[in-house]
């Protein structure tokens, strides 16, 4: 798309609806000829505040248009300045649409060089407008000149204020109190940057009082409720506070993160003087701390979260607090609801987020956009429960774009004025399409296209091949609307830029409007326009978004059905922005612009009040009912109707106007409920498309974490009412079984670690062991701790109390630390190997959980993330303290005895060490059934061990349910890679006293094959995709491993035969005479270094592994031998046998032969020549 003026900068929230708040200072300048005009709106919430925890505040940018471009060809006759002008009706406008407008212009003389401006309109029956213009020098990074202008007649005229007579005063910024807009603070600095001062006003800038300060202000933040309390963030990262509107200041905290300081939230924080902040501790870490403004010191600082957090992630918003914490290359997101304890945000288990953006926190619910492991430029939308802890999928693959300063913008827009309505742009297969929801994401639908275009001709746009699509970009200038414009004071009125077709086209920006909240649309313009709603949408003003000067604006008084034009100035100007009184409740607006790049600022006031001589009465309104695209009236649990002014009524709605007319509560239906956490809605051809089924990794019947004996819990049937839905009675699918008693749960998920995550310790250093238990009862569980150096202890409530096990190792070495948790229901064990003087952490080990006796098993260490550098792997098998070392991430081994064997691996790379441990069951008999899955599973396979493990558990549970085979006798192992396949291990039950175990009479495999062939084993993935489990090889069905006694008899006889044959061959070679040629005749007085003597009747030296030096110059390395298939002449062989060949009386040739024992050498010529070495006087 060709640029339309200046490049757009990040503005507004990362996604979602903007929140009111003062914008920050403008940014950098443009190259010559494109110097930016930066207008920052302070009043009325025109600038949105980012909801992204990491995103900076929005910055507005406007570029002055090039004066060389031609004027707008559509400009009509001049309306003159300061006189009554009549608007010209557009095509199709009623004759009575001759609206009388008053336009007046004012030029800010002497400010032609100023390239930035800030405007404040107090509003609320106030006629005062403040404008700060300034010249910002980008190379010097400071403001060199400024002017402060004030109007007291809604912008008809302005006067320049003199703060210090006879003294040049440079104003950097100004701030308005949100609770009392009469109070203003100006921030001033000297040109030499030696001092800084504030100018304080309590009468809307009519007078100012100067106040010197000892620090340099970066930003000011007013208290949201108490008008005289202000926070000041300095350029030295310090935070000051004032309780008397900036007259006296107190240092609150140092090393504070910019834009991550928050006042207390009314109704949530108990103390209104509390400040939430992100600050750096002396050790360099970043922490979340709070303190009261009147008693804040290192001693009184509170740390609601004990550990470090990621810098720039703290966000305090409504009843929630968010941040993220990264350790061992894994990021976790935390939330606190109404200042309760912090808990980890639980997304669906395999979302595996790369990035997370907070969208909104309205109505006791959190909207988040998550970029998952497989996504590039799209995000998935999730919706939380009221506590912000559990999240369910709302919409997949929402388009995103990354702007300057790493700001992420997600194409999701909340339609203001009507709760529950959102617009989103979904990107599938490279095509972007606009969707709308009327029930907060429970159901989505395409926008229906208009039947005719702007000229009344048929659009020929029919579903499902053609829909209406809208651009959902945020405006980078707070003075103009975004590509879609909605207002709280004008419910149902949406105006946006887009196109008709099969997908959204970037360069098409036709303007469309709806007055019934997206149910029907009309085209109004062929090009994009900036839009302004006045008097609750009673007047819609549109100015073309163009890079050429113009003097015409368009307006409509009947919700966009007809349009008229008005010449707001006699000379075409470059329009930089539009401004109305905060709340859009009046009929006065201001157009900002300039005639040329070097001209003064020109402000044009446009007053629509003469056109509407009286206030509206009840008979001036009609009503309309809110419906979705299917015509459904019960939305969000209620039927709602709204008022709108009749097209024939010329009256002012006024400030007291309320659009909501009636609302009645509906009975609850299934459409009022969405799937709960861990559930997915099944897709067609399911019998009921609204049925929610459990995901494969989620067990809805299991007690929740923290469920202890004596407590009760309830299971979820899979449904949760949509947030803010007010339906009553009717169906209640979220009502599950009654309260259930928490059973005595065995300890599961026992974790043993060292505080601080880094497990490298030094002799004599205090080590703090942390024991955590993910599941199971903790009150009746005993914990036996063995620290590996002889210290053992027994603990009670170790994981619940959070008590740390403190120990000190005096000697370097490897110590096996174990914790065994046990109660009446079961036990669990955690093992940690500590290398003193070497850093250690943790690792994931992937093994086959069942293996046969003496069968080769592969042990694979999976590193996350993959480390391309050299990594050394340490393998501990059973209780051995001497590990097997390897440079490969996998090793093979065998187990000679049946039983449970624990295998532990550590991967060391530099100072980083990762560890994990698994238990392998070694059995003498079992069976294996190969499995395959429908191809849909491959698209959802992240190829990580934990996912494979959960899929295996789910398949095991399903097979056990269908065949009645106990779960403990089934093990499903999903193999790495694609396509996704698995093996189902069928174990023998314990032998009965009257019957021996046998594979031949086991009928369970036949039952498993039958249910697989009958396609009775399947599970649901996200999005309702059903995955079928089937036999991978229907010909073989199952295979026997670790077989019965008959197989072992054959194997033993075969091995015995091989040994007999080998003994016979060895005997024959030993009896063969030697010395058939001269090359075998060796001097009897010759010997090798080290006194390695051969038998007297053989020239072959039986050399053990080691080194032999020939003449002190050449070393012969004797070690493991190569395979017997080695080709002659390819490389030197390393072996145990050396035949010496006689060449001259003083020279011998050494040949290295493969021979694992002192058996006779192979035939001449079958070995590779190792080289020649003079052996003077040496021999065997």
mmCIF file of C-alpha atoms in Angstrom, residues 825-984:
data_model
loop_
_atom_site.group_PDB
_atom_site.id
_atom_site.type_symbol
_atom_site.label_atom_id
_atom_site.label_comp_id
_atom_site.label_asym_id
_atom_site.label_seq_id
_atom_site.Cartn_x
_atom_site.Cartn_y
_atom_site.Cartn_z
ATOM 1 C CA UNK A 825 -2.248 -43.825 49.331
ATOM 2 C CA UNK A 826 1.161 -44.134 47.690
ATOM 3 C CA UNK A 827 4.627 -42.721 47.310
ATOM 4 C CA UNK A 828 6.844 -40.713 44.995
ATOM 5 C CA UNK A 829 10.543 -39.982 44.796
ATOM 6 C CA UNK A 830 12.678 -37.174 43.432
ATOM 7 C CA UNK A 831 16.398 -37.482 42.805
ATOM 8 C CA UNK A 832 18.958 -34.781 42.266
ATOM 9 C CA UNK A 833 22.662 -35.264 41.563
ATOM 10 C CA UNK A 834 24.765 -32.441 42.946
ATOM 11 C CA UNK A 835 28.243 -31.821 41.640
ATOM 12 C CA UNK A 836 30.116 -29.696 44.088
ATOM 13 C CA UNK A 837 32.179 -27.059 42.235
ATOM 14 C CA UNK A 838 30.112 -27.667 39.097
ATOM 15 C CA UNK A 839 26.838 -25.957 38.196
ATOM 16 C CA UNK A 840 23.804 -28.206 37.833
ATOM 17 C CA UNK A 841 20.136 -27.740 36.943
ATOM 18 C CA UNK A 842 17.599 -30.136 35.380
ATOM 19 C CA UNK A 843 16.931 -32.035 32.101
ATOM 20 C CA UNK A 844 14.226 -33.999 30.228
ATOM 21 C CA UNK A 845 14.958 -37.663 29.478
ATOM 22 C CA UNK A 846 12.951 -39.609 26.899
ATOM 23 C CA UNK A 847 12.966 -43.415 27.223
ATOM 24 C CA UNK A 848 10.724 -46.340 26.433
ATOM 25 C CA UNK A 849 9.026 -47.044 29.765
ATOM 26 C CA UNK A 850 8.891 -50.839 29.212
ATOM 27 C CA UNK A 851 11.722 -53.009 27.925
ATOM 28 C CA UNK A 852 12.571 -56.706 27.792
ATOM 29 C CA UNK A 853 15.393 -58.434 29.628
ATOM 30 C CA UNK A 854 18.682 -58.140 27.736
ATOM 31 C CA UNK A 855 16.942 -56.169 25.024
ATOM 32 C CA UNK A 856 18.727 -53.091 23.690
ATOM 33 C CA UNK A 857 17.114 -49.841 24.865
ATOM 34 C CA UNK A 858 17.803 -46.320 23.612
ATOM 35 C CA UNK A 859 18.115 -43.517 26.188
ATOM 36 C CA UNK A 860 17.636 -40.079 24.585
ATOM 37 C CA UNK A 861 18.233 -36.709 26.229
ATOM 38 C CA UNK A 862 16.099 -33.918 24.749
ATOM 39 C CA UNK A 863 17.425 -30.401 25.283
ATOM 40 C CA UNK A 864 15.011 -27.488 25.253
ATOM 41 C CA UNK A 865 16.113 -25.259 23.685
ATOM 42 C CA UNK A 866 18.484 -27.199 21.482
ATOM 43 C CA UNK A 867 22.078 -26.279 22.209
ATOM 44 C CA UNK A 868 24.287 -26.236 19.114
ATOM 45 C CA UNK A 869 27.484 -26.120 21.143
ATOM 46 C CA UNK A 870 29.484 -29.081 22.429
ATOM 47 C CA UNK A 871 27.552 -30.808 25.201
ATOM 48 C CA UNK A 872 28.777 -33.580 27.494
ATOM 49 C CA UNK A 873 26.167 -36.049 28.727
ATOM 50 C CA UNK A 874 26.462 -37.894 32.021
ATOM 51 C CA UNK A 875 24.358 -41.038 32.370
ATOM 52 C CA UNK A 876 23.568 -42.605 35.747
ATOM 53 C CA UNK A 877 21.956 -46.031 35.620
ATOM 54 C CA UNK A 878 20.430 -47.379 38.830
ATOM 55 C CA UNK A 879 22.322 -46.070 41.902
ATOM 56 C CA UNK A 880 25.768 -45.803 40.367
ATOM 57 C CA UNK A 881 27.775 -42.711 41.258
ATOM 58 C CA UNK A 882 30.164 -43.278 38.332
ATOM 59 C CA UNK A 883 28.392 -41.992 35.215
ATOM 60 C CA UNK A 884 28.773 -43.033 31.611
ATOM 61 C CA UNK A 885 30.011 -40.057 29.565
ATOM 62 C CA UNK A 886 29.070 -39.378 25.947
ATOM 63 C CA UNK A 887 29.123 -36.550 23.419
ATOM 64 C CA UNK A 888 25.963 -37.829 21.745
ATOM 65 C CA UNK A 889 22.526 -37.135 23.160
ATOM 66 C CA UNK A 890 21.612 -40.823 23.220
ATOM 67 C CA UNK A 891 23.157 -44.082 24.396
ATOM 68 C CA UNK A 892 22.066 -47.709 24.278
ATOM 69 C CA UNK A 893 22.183 -50.229 27.098
ATOM 70 C CA UNK A 894 20.689 -53.533 28.286
ATOM 71 C CA UNK A 895 19.263 -54.735 31.570
ATOM 72 C CA UNK A 896 19.911 -58.316 32.666
ATOM 73 C CA UNK A 897 17.377 -58.487 35.490
ATOM 74 C CA UNK A 898 13.690 -57.707 35.754
ATOM 75 C CA UNK A 899 12.531 -54.803 37.897
ATOM 76 C CA UNK A 900 12.298 -51.003 37.994
ATOM 77 C CA UNK A 901 15.512 -49.210 37.053
ATOM 78 C CA UNK A 902 15.981 -45.451 37.462
ATOM 79 C CA UNK A 903 18.028 -43.713 34.777
ATOM 80 C CA UNK A 904 19.302 -40.145 35.257
ATOM 81 C CA UNK A 905 21.055 -37.948 32.700
ATOM 82 C CA UNK A 906 22.824 -34.610 32.979
ATOM 83 C CA UNK A 907 23.817 -32.458 30.009
ATOM 84 C CA UNK A 908 26.685 -30.064 30.696
ATOM 85 C CA UNK A 909 27.643 -27.199 28.418
ATOM 86 C CA UNK A 910 30.013 -24.692 29.954
ATOM 87 C CA UNK A 911 28.568 -23.650 33.277
ATOM 88 C CA UNK A 912 25.033 -24.739 32.357
ATOM 89 C CA UNK A 913 23.856 -28.183 33.371
ATOM 90 C CA UNK A 914 20.421 -29.713 32.856
ATOM 91 C CA UNK A 915 19.124 -32.903 34.484
ATOM 92 C CA UNK A 916 16.169 -35.281 34.315
ATOM 93 C CA UNK A 917 15.318 -38.749 35.548
ATOM 94 C CA UNK A 918 13.023 -41.596 34.463
ATOM 95 C CA UNK A 919 12.122 -45.112 35.650
ATOM 96 C CA UNK A 920 12.200 -48.040 33.188
ATOM 97 C CA UNK A 921 10.267 -51.245 33.827
ATOM 98 C CA UNK A 922 12.316 -54.300 32.807
ATOM 99 C CA UNK A 923 10.044 -57.309 32.138
ATOM 100 C CA UNK A 924 10.492 -60.813 30.822
ATOM 101 C CA UNK A 925 7.151 -60.950 28.972
ATOM 102 C CA UNK A 926 4.878 -58.386 27.339
ATOM 103 C CA UNK A 927 3.277 -57.628 23.973
ATOM 104 C CA UNK A 928 3.348 -54.564 21.692
ATOM 105 C CA UNK A 929 0.548 -53.312 19.448
ATOM 106 C CA UNK A 930 1.704 -50.726 16.841
ATOM 107 C CA UNK A 931 -0.627 -47.732 16.495
ATOM 108 C CA UNK A 932 -1.153 -44.922 14.054
ATOM 109 C CA UNK A 933 -3.242 -41.724 14.165
ATOM 110 C CA UNK A 934 -5.312 -39.821 11.648
ATOM 111 C CA UNK A 935 -3.246 -37.236 9.804
ATOM 112 C CA UNK A 936 -4.908 -34.286 11.597
ATOM 113 C CA UNK A 937 -2.725 -34.992 14.632
ATOM 114 C CA UNK A 938 0.492 -34.116 12.769
ATOM 115 C CA UNK A 939 -0.548 -30.458 12.432
ATOM 116 C CA UNK A 940 -0.924 -30.226 16.243
ATOM 117 C CA UNK A 941 2.283 -32.094 17.097
ATOM 118 C CA UNK A 942 4.865 -29.733 18.665
ATOM 119 C CA UNK A 943 7.294 -32.677 18.791
ATOM 120 C CA UNK A 944 8.166 -32.326 22.462
ATOM 121 C CA UNK A 945 8.362 -35.207 24.948
ATOM 122 C CA UNK A 946 5.713 -33.910 27.331
ATOM 123 C CA UNK A 947 3.130 -33.704 24.534
ATOM 124 C CA UNK A 948 3.919 -37.258 23.452
ATOM 125 C CA UNK A 949 3.590 -38.425 27.037
ATOM 126 C CA UNK A 950 0.167 -36.819 27.448
ATOM 127 C CA UNK A 951 -1.100 -38.248 24.165
ATOM 128 C CA UNK A 952 0.063 -41.675 25.340
ATOM 129 C CA UNK A 953 -1.718 -41.306 28.672
ATOM 130 C CA UNK A 954 -4.895 -40.261 26.900
ATOM 131 C CA UNK A 955 -4.790 -43.233 24.515
ATOM 132 C CA UNK A 956 -4.104 -45.607 27.414
ATOM 133 C CA UNK A 957 -7.086 -44.248 29.301
ATOM 134 C CA UNK A 958 -9.372 -44.623 26.269
ATOM 135 C CA UNK A 959 -8.230 -48.185 25.457
ATOM 136 C CA UNK A 960 -8.678 -49.228 29.083
ATOM 137 C CA UNK A 961 -12.183 -47.793 29.130
ATOM 138 C CA UNK A 962 -13.223 -49.589 25.921
ATOM 139 C CA UNK A 963 -11.608 -52.993 26.678
ATOM 140 C CA UNK A 964 -11.818 -53.077 30.498
ATOM 141 C CA UNK A 965 -8.082 -53.836 30.590
ATOM 142 C CA UNK A 966 -6.667 -52.126 33.725
ATOM 143 C CA UNK A 967 -4.719 -48.955 33.000
ATOM 144 C CA UNK A 968 -1.719 -50.178 34.980
ATOM 145 C CA UNK A 969 -1.283 -53.001 32.442
ATOM 146 C CA UNK A 970 -1.229 -50.671 29.420
ATOM 147 C CA UNK A 971 1.500 -48.247 28.369
ATOM 148 C CA UNK A 972 1.266 -46.128 25.193
ATOM 149 C CA UNK A 973 4.499 -44.632 23.887
ATOM 150 C CA UNK A 974 4.267 -41.971 21.147
ATOM 151 C CA UNK A 975 7.386 -41.898 19.032
ATOM 152 C CA UNK A 976 9.240 -38.682 18.082
ATOM 153 C CA UNK A 977 8.962 -37.144 14.649
ATOM 154 C CA UNK A 978 6.355 -37.186 11.907
ATOM 155 C CA UNK A 979 4.129 -38.892 11.034
ATOM 156 C CA UNK A 980 2.894 -39.383 14.589
ATOM 157 C CA UNK A 981 2.874 -43.087 15.501
ATOM 158 C CA UNK A 982 2.886 -45.002 18.759
ATOM 159 C CA UNK A 983 3.349 -48.409 20.357
ATOM 160 C CA UNK A 984 0.877 -49.821 22.870
#
